[in-house]
CSV table of C-alpha atoms in Angstrom, one decimal:
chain,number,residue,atom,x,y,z
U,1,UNK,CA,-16.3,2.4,-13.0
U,2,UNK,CA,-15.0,3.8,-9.4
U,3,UNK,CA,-12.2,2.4,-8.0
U,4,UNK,CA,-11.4,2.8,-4.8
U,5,UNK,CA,-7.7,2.9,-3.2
U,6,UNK,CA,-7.1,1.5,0.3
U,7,UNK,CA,-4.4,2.2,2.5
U,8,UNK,CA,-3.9,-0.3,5.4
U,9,UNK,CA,-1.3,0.2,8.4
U,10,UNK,CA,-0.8,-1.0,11.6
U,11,UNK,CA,-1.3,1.2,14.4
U,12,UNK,CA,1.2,3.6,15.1
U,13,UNK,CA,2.2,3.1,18.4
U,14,UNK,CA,2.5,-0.9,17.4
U,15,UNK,CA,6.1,-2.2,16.4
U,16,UNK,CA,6.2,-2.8,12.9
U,17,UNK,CA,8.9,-5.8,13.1
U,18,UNK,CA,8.5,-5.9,8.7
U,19,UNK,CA,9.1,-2.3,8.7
U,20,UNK,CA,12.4,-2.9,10.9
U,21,UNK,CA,13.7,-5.5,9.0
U,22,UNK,CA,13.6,-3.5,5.8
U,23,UNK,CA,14.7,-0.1,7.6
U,24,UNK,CA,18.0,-2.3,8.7
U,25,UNK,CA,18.5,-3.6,5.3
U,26,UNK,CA,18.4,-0.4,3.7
U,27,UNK,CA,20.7,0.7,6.2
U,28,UNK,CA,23.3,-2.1,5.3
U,29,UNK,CA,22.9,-1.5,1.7
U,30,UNK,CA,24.1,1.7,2.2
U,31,UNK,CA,21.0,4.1,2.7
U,32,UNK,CA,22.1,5.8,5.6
U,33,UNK,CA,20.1,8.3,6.1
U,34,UNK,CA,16.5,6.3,6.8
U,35,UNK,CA,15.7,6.9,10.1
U,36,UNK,CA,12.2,4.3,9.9
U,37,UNK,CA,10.0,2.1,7.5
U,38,UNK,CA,6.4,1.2,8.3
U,39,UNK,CA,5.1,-1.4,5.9
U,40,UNK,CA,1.2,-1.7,5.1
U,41,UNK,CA,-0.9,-3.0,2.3
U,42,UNK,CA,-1.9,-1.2,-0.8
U,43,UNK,CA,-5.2,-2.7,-2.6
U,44,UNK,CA,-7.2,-1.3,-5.4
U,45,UNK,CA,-10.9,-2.4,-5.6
U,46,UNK,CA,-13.2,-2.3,-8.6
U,47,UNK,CA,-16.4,-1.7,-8.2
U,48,UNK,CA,-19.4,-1.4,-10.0
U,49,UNK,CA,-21.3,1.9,-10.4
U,50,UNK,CA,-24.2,1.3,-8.0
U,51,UNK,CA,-24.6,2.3,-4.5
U,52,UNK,CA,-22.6,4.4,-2.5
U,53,UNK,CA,-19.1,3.7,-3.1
U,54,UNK,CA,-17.8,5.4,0.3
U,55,UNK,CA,-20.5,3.5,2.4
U,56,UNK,CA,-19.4,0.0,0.3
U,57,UNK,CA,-15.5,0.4,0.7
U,58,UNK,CA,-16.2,1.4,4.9
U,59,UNK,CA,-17.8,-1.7,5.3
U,60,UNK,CA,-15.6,-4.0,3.4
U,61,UNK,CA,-12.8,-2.7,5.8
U,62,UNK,CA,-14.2,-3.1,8.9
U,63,UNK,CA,-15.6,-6.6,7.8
U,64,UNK,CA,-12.6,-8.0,6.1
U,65,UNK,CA,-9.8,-6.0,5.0
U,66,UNK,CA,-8.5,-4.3,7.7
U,67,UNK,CA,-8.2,-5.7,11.4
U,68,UNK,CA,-10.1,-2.9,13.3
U,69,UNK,CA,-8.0,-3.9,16.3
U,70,UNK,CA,-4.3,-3.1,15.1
U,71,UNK,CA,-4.6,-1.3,11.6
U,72,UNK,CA,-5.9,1.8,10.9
U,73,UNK,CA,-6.8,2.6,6.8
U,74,UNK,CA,-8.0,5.3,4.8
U,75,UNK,CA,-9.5,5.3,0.8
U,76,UNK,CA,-9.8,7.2,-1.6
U,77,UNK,CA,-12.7,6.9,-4.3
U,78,UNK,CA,-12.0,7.6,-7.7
U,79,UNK,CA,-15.2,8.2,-9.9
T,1,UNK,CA,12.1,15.1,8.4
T,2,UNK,CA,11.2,14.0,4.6
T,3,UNK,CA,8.6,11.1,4.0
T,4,UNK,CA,8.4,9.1,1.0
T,5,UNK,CA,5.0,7.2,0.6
T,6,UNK,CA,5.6,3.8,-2.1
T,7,UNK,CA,3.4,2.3,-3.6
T,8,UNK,CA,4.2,-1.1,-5.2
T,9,UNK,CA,2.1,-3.6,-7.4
T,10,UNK,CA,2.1,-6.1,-9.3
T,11,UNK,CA,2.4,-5.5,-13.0
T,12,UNK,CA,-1.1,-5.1,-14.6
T,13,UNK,CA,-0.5,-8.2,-17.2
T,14,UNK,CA,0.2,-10.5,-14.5
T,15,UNK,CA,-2.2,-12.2,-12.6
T,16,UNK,CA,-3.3,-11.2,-9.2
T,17,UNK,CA,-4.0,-14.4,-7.1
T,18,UNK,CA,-4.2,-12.9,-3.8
T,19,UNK,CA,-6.7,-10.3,-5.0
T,20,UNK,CA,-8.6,-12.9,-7.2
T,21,UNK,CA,-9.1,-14.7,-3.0
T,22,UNK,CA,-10.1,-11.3,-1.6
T,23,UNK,CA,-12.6,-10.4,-4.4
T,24,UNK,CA,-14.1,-13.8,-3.9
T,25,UNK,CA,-14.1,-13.5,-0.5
T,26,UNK,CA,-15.5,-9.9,-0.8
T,27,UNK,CA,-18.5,-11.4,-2.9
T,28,UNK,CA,-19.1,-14.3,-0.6
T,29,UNK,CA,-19.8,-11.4,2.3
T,30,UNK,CA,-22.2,-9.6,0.1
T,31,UNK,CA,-20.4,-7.1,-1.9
T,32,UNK,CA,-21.2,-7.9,-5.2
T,33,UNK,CA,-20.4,-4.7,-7.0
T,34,UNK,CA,-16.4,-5.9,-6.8
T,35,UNK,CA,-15.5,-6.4,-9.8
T,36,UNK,CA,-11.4,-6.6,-9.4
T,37,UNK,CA,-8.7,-6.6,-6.6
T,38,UNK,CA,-5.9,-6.0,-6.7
T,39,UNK,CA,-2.9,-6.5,-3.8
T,40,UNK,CA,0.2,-3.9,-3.4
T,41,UNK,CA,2.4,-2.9,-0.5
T,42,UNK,CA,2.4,0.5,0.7
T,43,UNK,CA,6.1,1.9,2.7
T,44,UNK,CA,6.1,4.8,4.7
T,45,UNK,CA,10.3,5.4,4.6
T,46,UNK,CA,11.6,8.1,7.1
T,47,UNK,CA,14.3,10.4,5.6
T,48,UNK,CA,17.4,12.1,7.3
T,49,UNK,CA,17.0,15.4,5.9
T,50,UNK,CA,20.3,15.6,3.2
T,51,UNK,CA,20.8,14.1,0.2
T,52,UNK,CA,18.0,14.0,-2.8
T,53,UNK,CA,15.1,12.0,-1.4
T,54,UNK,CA,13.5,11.2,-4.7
T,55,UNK,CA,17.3,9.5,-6.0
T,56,UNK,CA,17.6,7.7,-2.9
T,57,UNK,CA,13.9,6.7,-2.8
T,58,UNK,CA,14.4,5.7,-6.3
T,59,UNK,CA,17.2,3.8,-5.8
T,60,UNK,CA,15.7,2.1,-3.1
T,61,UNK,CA,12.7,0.5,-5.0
T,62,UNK,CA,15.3,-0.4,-7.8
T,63,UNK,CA,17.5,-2.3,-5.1
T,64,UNK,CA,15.5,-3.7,-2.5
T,65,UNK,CA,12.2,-2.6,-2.3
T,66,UNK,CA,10.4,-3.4,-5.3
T,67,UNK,CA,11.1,-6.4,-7.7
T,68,UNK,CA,11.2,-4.9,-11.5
T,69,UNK,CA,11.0,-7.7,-12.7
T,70,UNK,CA,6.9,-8.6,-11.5
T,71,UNK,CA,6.3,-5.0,-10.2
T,72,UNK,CA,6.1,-1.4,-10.5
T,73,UNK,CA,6.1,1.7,-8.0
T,74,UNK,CA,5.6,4.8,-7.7
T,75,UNK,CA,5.9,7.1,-4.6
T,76,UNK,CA,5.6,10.5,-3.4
T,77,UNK,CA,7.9,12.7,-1.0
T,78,UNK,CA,6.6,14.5,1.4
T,79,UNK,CA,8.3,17.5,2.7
């Protein structure tokens, strides 16, 4: 059954006020040395083995997954 | 500058309610080859370049980023 992995994140030239939060915690816990944290969603979709996975996964993230407008993603396809 | 890419999800046994919503949302929009989601976080953590990354990195997930008690992670260093 593929499976395909998607990787969402905001736009890079978009503050990433999650990412900030976390990079300033780390800091105050002691990990000095992190100079920046982006944050962005992970999600791992099932699918079954008909049509063309790549063409399926596109269109679910333009459609609903991703927000076109401040995210950018990429995926890979595992057979 | 080293990057570390982690990837955190939930643990397999448990269930996945915000992926249960996006599959059925997925197969309400016509994909119905999706047979499973499931929802993780994905951190892009910039490195100062001293120190082990992958025992900071590591230490990180154990401390802050990743909840071992419901999750697991992985991640990957980039030079």
């Amino acid at each position: 059954m593929p499976k395909a992995k998607v990787y969402i994140t905001l736009k890079p030239a978009l503050l990433d006020a999650q990412g900030r939060v976390l990079q300033s915690a780390l800091q105050q816990l002691g990990f000095e040395s992190v100079q920046g944290v982006r944050v962005g969603k992970y999600l791992e979709v099932e699918l079954a083995p008909n049509g063309d996975p790549h063409e399926q996964v596109e269109a679910m993230c333009q459609k609903l997954l991703a927000n076109p407008v401040i995210e950018q993603y990429r995926y890979e396809i595992e057979p």
